[in-house]
Tab-separated table of C-alpha atoms in Angstrom:
chain	number	residue	atom	x	y	z
G	1	UNK	CA	54.878	131.922	87.627
G	2	UNK	CA	55.408	128.062	87.298
G	3	UNK	CA	58.865	126.385	88.096
G	4	UNK	CA	60.725	124.618	85.489
G	5	UNK	CA	62.841	122.075	87.655
G	6	UNK	CA	65.478	119.780	86.025
G	7	UNK	CA	64.030	116.450	87.440
G	8	UNK	CA	66.906	114.329	88.708
G	9	UNK	CA	65.060	111.360	90.059
G	10	UNK	CA	63.515	108.597	88.162
G	11	UNK	CA	60.340	108.086	90.305
G	12	UNK	CA	58.058	110.790	91.713
G	13	UNK	CA	55.595	110.705	94.430
G	14	UNK	CA	53.107	113.174	93.111
G	15	UNK	CA	50.246	114.464	95.073
G	16	UNK	CA	46.784	114.998	93.736
G	17	UNK	CA	44.530	117.874	94.228
G	18	UNK	CA	42.296	115.998	96.613
G	19	UNK	CA	45.074	115.784	98.880
G	20	UNK	CA	45.703	119.300	99.005
G	21	UNK	CA	42.012	120.174	99.262
G	22	UNK	CA	41.696	117.802	102.266
G	23	UNK	CA	44.747	119.477	103.800
G	24	UNK	CA	43.215	122.923	103.498
G	25	UNK	CA	39.904	122.031	105.122
G	26	UNK	CA	41.878	120.143	108.015
G	27	UNK	CA	43.640	123.354	108.518
G	28	UNK	CA	41.034	125.844	107.658
G	29	UNK	CA	43.788	127.798	105.823
G	30	UNK	CA	44.057	128.010	101.862
G	31	UNK	CA	47.400	126.799	100.516
G	32	UNK	CA	49.129	129.465	98.532
G	33	UNK	CA	49.257	129.555	94.788
G	34	UNK	CA	51.571	127.194	93.192
G	35	UNK	CA	51.840	124.527	95.669
G	36	UNK	CA	49.088	122.328	94.608
G	37	UNK	CA	50.614	122.672	91.013
G	38	UNK	CA	54.200	121.827	92.431
G	39	UNK	CA	52.655	118.893	94.255
G	40	UNK	CA	50.949	117.382	91.127
G	41	UNK	CA	53.995	117.691	88.949
G	42	UNK	CA	57.006	117.113	91.332
G	43	UNK	CA	55.682	115.871	94.689
G	44	UNK	CA	57.469	115.979	98.070
G	45	UNK	CA	61.378	116.419	97.601
G	46	UNK	CA	64.448	118.769	97.587
G	47	UNK	CA	64.868	121.761	95.323
G	48	UNK	CA	68.606	122.204	94.661
G	49	UNK	CA	69.549	119.972	97.439
G	50	UNK	CA	68.724	123.023	99.697
G	51	UNK	CA	64.974	123.589	100.222
G	52	UNK	CA	62.788	120.800	101.311
G	53	UNK	CA	59.107	120.945	100.070
G	54	UNK	CA	56.661	119.138	102.010
G	55	UNK	CA	53.575	117.277	101.097
G	56	UNK	CA	50.285	117.412	102.819
G	57	UNK	CA	50.967	114.545	105.211
G	58	UNK	CA	54.351	116.092	106.419
G	59	UNK	CA	52.979	119.530	106.900
G	60	UNK	CA	50.190	118.037	109.262
G	61	UNK	CA	52.941	116.074	110.966
G	62	UNK	CA	55.084	119.046	111.659
G	63	UNK	CA	52.243	121.502	112.412
G	64	UNK	CA	51.890	121.068	116.161
G	65	UNK	CA	55.569	120.871	116.837
G	66	UNK	CA	56.264	124.107	114.711
G	67	UNK	CA	53.701	125.983	116.407
G	68	UNK	CA	55.112	125.158	119.743
G	69	UNK	CA	58.516	126.164	118.797
G	70	UNK	CA	57.037	129.450	117.641
G	71	UNK	CA	55.510	130.088	120.882
G	72	UNK	CA	58.213	128.993	123.173
G	73	UNK	CA	61.445	129.943	121.174
G	74	UNK	CA	60.721	133.134	119.246
G	75	UNK	CA	63.493	135.217	118.426
G	76	UNK	CA	62.718	136.886	114.900
G	77	UNK	CA	61.815	140.512	114.095
G	78	UNK	CA	59.645	141.930	111.144
G	79	UNK	CA	58.402	145.390	110.656
G	80	UNK	CA	54.987	144.374	110.537
G	81	UNK	CA	54.509	140.890	112.025
G	82	UNK	CA	54.854	139.804	115.796
G	83	UNK	CA	55.013	136.319	117.672
G	84	UNK	CA	51.128	136.200	118.024
G	85	UNK	CA	50.553	136.077	114.099
G	86	UNK	CA	52.328	132.888	113.924
G	87	UNK	CA	50.006	131.231	116.191
G	88	UNK	CA	47.980	130.120	113.290
G	89	UNK	CA	50.517	129.887	110.611
G	90	UNK	CA	51.397	126.858	108.994
G	91	UNK	CA	54.880	125.116	108.321
G	92	UNK	CA	55.275	124.299	104.586
G	93	UNK	CA	58.825	123.658	104.161
G	94	UNK	CA	62.495	124.045	105.398
G	95	UNK	CA	65.966	123.428	104.927
G	96	UNK	CA	68.498	121.116	106.536
G	97	UNK	CA	70.294	124.148	108.129
G	98	UNK	CA	67.082	124.790	110.150
G	99	UNK	CA	65.347	127.427	108.236
G	100	UNK	CA	61.683	127.241	108.048
G	101	UNK	CA	59.114	128.315	105.509
G	102	UNK	CA	55.748	129.505	107.205
G	103	UNK	CA	52.331	130.185	105.597
G	104	UNK	CA	51.154	133.102	107.562
G	105	UNK	CA	47.125	133.346	106.773
G	106	UNK	CA	46.165	137.035	105.538
G	107	UNK	CA	50.026	137.549	104.612
G	108	UNK	CA	51.756	135.077	102.850
G	109	UNK	CA	54.929	133.156	102.873
G	110	UNK	CA	57.573	133.922	105.264
G	111	UNK	CA	61.027	132.681	105.851
G	112	UNK	CA	62.342	132.294	109.630
G	113	UNK	CA	66.243	131.939	108.975
G	114	UNK	CA	67.936	129.610	111.583
G	115	UNK	CA	71.065	131.937	111.735
G	116	UNK	CA	69.408	135.365	111.501
G	117	UNK	CA	66.670	137.167	113.515
G	118	UNK	CA	65.292	138.764	110.467
G	119	UNK	CA	61.951	137.151	109.304
G	120	UNK	CA	61.612	137.543	105.530
G	121	UNK	CA	58.570	137.998	103.383
G	122	UNK	CA	58.971	135.897	100.241
G	123	UNK	CA	55.753	136.442	98.594
G	124	UNK	CA	52.330	135.067	98.270
G	125	UNK	CA	52.943	132.028	95.996
G	126	UNK	CA	54.718	128.884	96.825
G	127	UNK	CA	56.666	128.987	93.731
G	128	UNK	CA	57.848	132.511	94.469
G	129	UNK	CA	59.103	131.460	97.685
G	130	UNK	CA	60.907	128.483	96.156
G	131	UNK	CA	62.422	130.472	93.660
G	132	UNK	CA	63.657	133.282	96.262
G	133	UNK	CA	64.997	130.585	98.554
G	134	UNK	CA	67.332	128.916	95.885
G	135	UNK	CA	68.305	132.095	93.712
G	136	UNK	CA	68.317	135.191	96.124
G	137	UNK	CA	71.623	134.441	97.551
G	138	UNK	CA	70.355	135.677	100.978
G	139	UNK	CA	70.447	132.269	103.049
G	140	UNK	CA	72.395	129.935	100.585
G	141	UNK	CA	74.472	130.257	97.466
G	142	UNK	CA	72.328	131.390	94.831
G	143	UNK	CA	71.771	128.389	92.354
G	144	UNK	CA	72.414	128.826	88.693
G	145	UNK	CA	69.980	125.847	87.712
G	146	UNK	CA	66.853	124.879	89.604
G	147	UNK	CA	66.714	121.024	90.227
G	148	UNK	CA	64.517	118.623	91.908
G	149	UNK	CA	65.159	115.268	93.765
G	150	UNK	CA	62.294	113.110	95.295
G	151	UNK	CA	62.214	111.446	98.389
G	152	UNK	CA	60.632	108.263	96.873
G	153	UNK	CA	63.633	106.484	95.312
G	154	UNK	CA	65.667	104.219	97.316
G	155	UNK	CA	69.173	105.837	96.489
G	156	UNK	CA	72.611	104.758	97.174
G	157	UNK	CA	74.678	107.539	98.962
G	158	UNK	CA	78.296	107.589	98.914
G	159	UNK	CA	81.095	109.928	100.474
G	160	UNK	CA	84.456	110.088	98.550
G	161	UNK	CA	87.614	112.049	99.566
G	162	UNK	CA	90.638	113.373	97.605
G	163	UNK	CA	92.547	116.554	97.465
G	164	UNK	CA	92.412	117.805	93.636
G	165	UNK	CA	89.463	119.872	92.887
G	166	UNK	CA	89.608	120.767	89.327
G	167	UNK	CA	91.144	117.349	88.481
G	168	UNK	CA	88.099	115.557	89.964
G	169	UNK	CA	85.690	118.208	88.450
G	170	UNK	CA	87.180	117.578	84.874
G	171	UNK	CA	87.236	113.786	85.346
G	172	UNK	CA	83.303	113.990	85.970
G	173	UNK	CA	82.562	116.442	83.344
G	174	UNK	CA	84.630	114.366	80.692
G	175	UNK	CA	81.938	111.448	81.251
G	176	UNK	CA	79.533	113.648	79.629
G	177	UNK	CA	76.673	112.038	81.768
G	178	UNK	CA	75.226	115.339	83.187
G	179	UNK	CA	72.313	117.349	81.645
G	180	UNK	CA	73.421	120.499	83.626
G	181	UNK	CA	75.982	121.792	86.271
G	182	UNK	CA	75.008	123.885	89.389
G	183	UNK	CA	78.366	125.998	89.897
G	184	UNK	CA	76.649	128.468	92.305
G	185	UNK	CA	79.394	128.243	94.687
G	186	UNK	CA	83.366	128.960	93.525
G	187	UNK	CA	84.476	125.987	95.701
G	188	UNK	CA	81.877	123.381	94.665
G	189	UNK	CA	80.110	121.868	91.397
G	190	UNK	CA	76.944	119.794	91.386
G	191	UNK	CA	76.636	117.605	88.295
G	192	UNK	CA	72.903	116.758	87.596
G	193	UNK	CA	72.757	112.985	86.223
G	194	UNK	CA	69.131	111.982	85.748
G	195	UNK	CA	70.241	109.027	83.598
G	196	UNK	CA	71.219	107.447	86.963
G	197	UNK	CA	68.668	109.131	89.170
G	198	UNK	CA	71.231	111.226	90.896
G	199	UNK	CA	73.804	113.686	91.002
G	200	UNK	CA	77.788	114.053	91.701
G	201	UNK	CA	78.732	116.756	94.135
G	202	UNK	CA	82.350	118.096	94.281
G	203	UNK	CA	83.577	120.626	96.968
G	204	UNK	CA	86.968	121.743	98.285
G	205	UNK	CA	87.074	121.578	102.084
G	206	UNK	CA	89.700	124.396	103.034
G	207	UNK	CA	91.721	124.120	106.174
G	208	UNK	CA	92.945	120.388	105.700
G	209	UNK	CA	93.541	120.535	101.898
G	210	UNK	CA	91.002	117.791	101.381
G	211	UNK	CA	88.194	117.532	98.952
G	212	UNK	CA	84.655	116.226	99.548
G	213	UNK	CA	82.796	113.983	96.906
G	214	UNK	CA	79.207	112.902	97.615
G	215	UNK	CA	77.506	110.734	94.915
G	216	UNK	CA	73.856	109.801	94.754
G	217	UNK	CA	72.244	107.195	92.506
G	218	UNK	CA	69.313	104.873	92.251
G	219	UNK	CA	70.673	101.004	92.850
G	220	UNK	CA	69.377	99.900	89.326
G	221	UNK	CA	71.567	102.208	87.341
G	222	UNK	CA	74.597	100.753	88.976
G	223	UNK	CA	76.240	100.005	85.128
G	224	UNK	CA	76.143	103.914	84.775
G	225	UNK	CA	77.350	104.533	88.140
G	226	UNK	CA	80.443	102.346	87.843
G	227	UNK	CA	81.720	104.630	85.056
G	228	UNK	CA	81.766	107.614	87.632
G	229	UNK	CA	83.378	105.223	90.136
G	230	UNK	CA	86.229	104.295	87.573
G	231	UNK	CA	86.561	107.989	86.780
G	232	UNK	CA	86.793	109.037	90.645
G	233	UNK	CA	89.363	106.199	91.387
G	234	UNK	CA	91.414	107.212	88.527
G	235	UNK	CA	91.879	110.510	89.848
G	236	UNK	CA	93.058	109.471	93.293
G	237	UNK	CA	89.927	109.634	94.837
G	238	UNK	CA	88.760	107.139	97.520
G	239	UNK	CA	85.254	105.981	98.688
G	240	UNK	CA	84.974	106.612	102.413
G	241	UNK	CA	81.421	105.564	103.111
G	242	UNK	CA	78.059	103.998	101.483
G	243	UNK	CA	74.731	103.822	102.927
G	244	UNK	CA	71.042	103.844	101.902
G	245	UNK	CA	70.114	101.022	99.192
G	246	UNK	CA	72.710	98.584	97.723
G	247	UNK	CA	73.617	98.795	94.115
G	248	UNK	CA	71.522	96.293	92.151
G	249	UNK	CA	73.644	93.260	90.877
């Protein structure tokens, strides 16, 4: 089953079949079904701002380090697999929280969670593994929509701070710039805005009564971003930090 991802980014770095074939020859292992298709359509990037899908070059770059960690710092349990089974495994993705996705030859794809000692089978196809990670609710909140951001673009990132979640959420929604909203968490909303090559993430931060807003956009779409900037300022949200690319003049 193929993935139908909402593409937020304006530019993609797709990977051709020749690069996937070269990876397989280098590893002596066939990549799982769906991997070559995902690379050809989307390339390397993040799905639902949760799971990082890696291209061939990054897989080779991380290979030795991953196998070294599995050999020296093993703590996971599985009803059928043991540590030795991962000596020939291949890292094919991960999350910012430290979860790992490994291809175990002859077995399929296995997730090694950062904060759990249970290794989890997630199918034999790459698309199944991506869908499981983002929608099962086992490790992260189940996403209501599946969306993709490439790592190719030179984006502007900003953090804002405020204190009225629903007011801010309604202000962004009223702009009607988004194509979809991921409301997988009660305390957060992600507005997907391909027209500016990014998204707006609004989250309540309990404990200090504050509100966290993260904005990502591509620099040439600064005019569209300016509408978001005005909307945020209009409901009392203030910009805390900006990094990455600078907006185009």
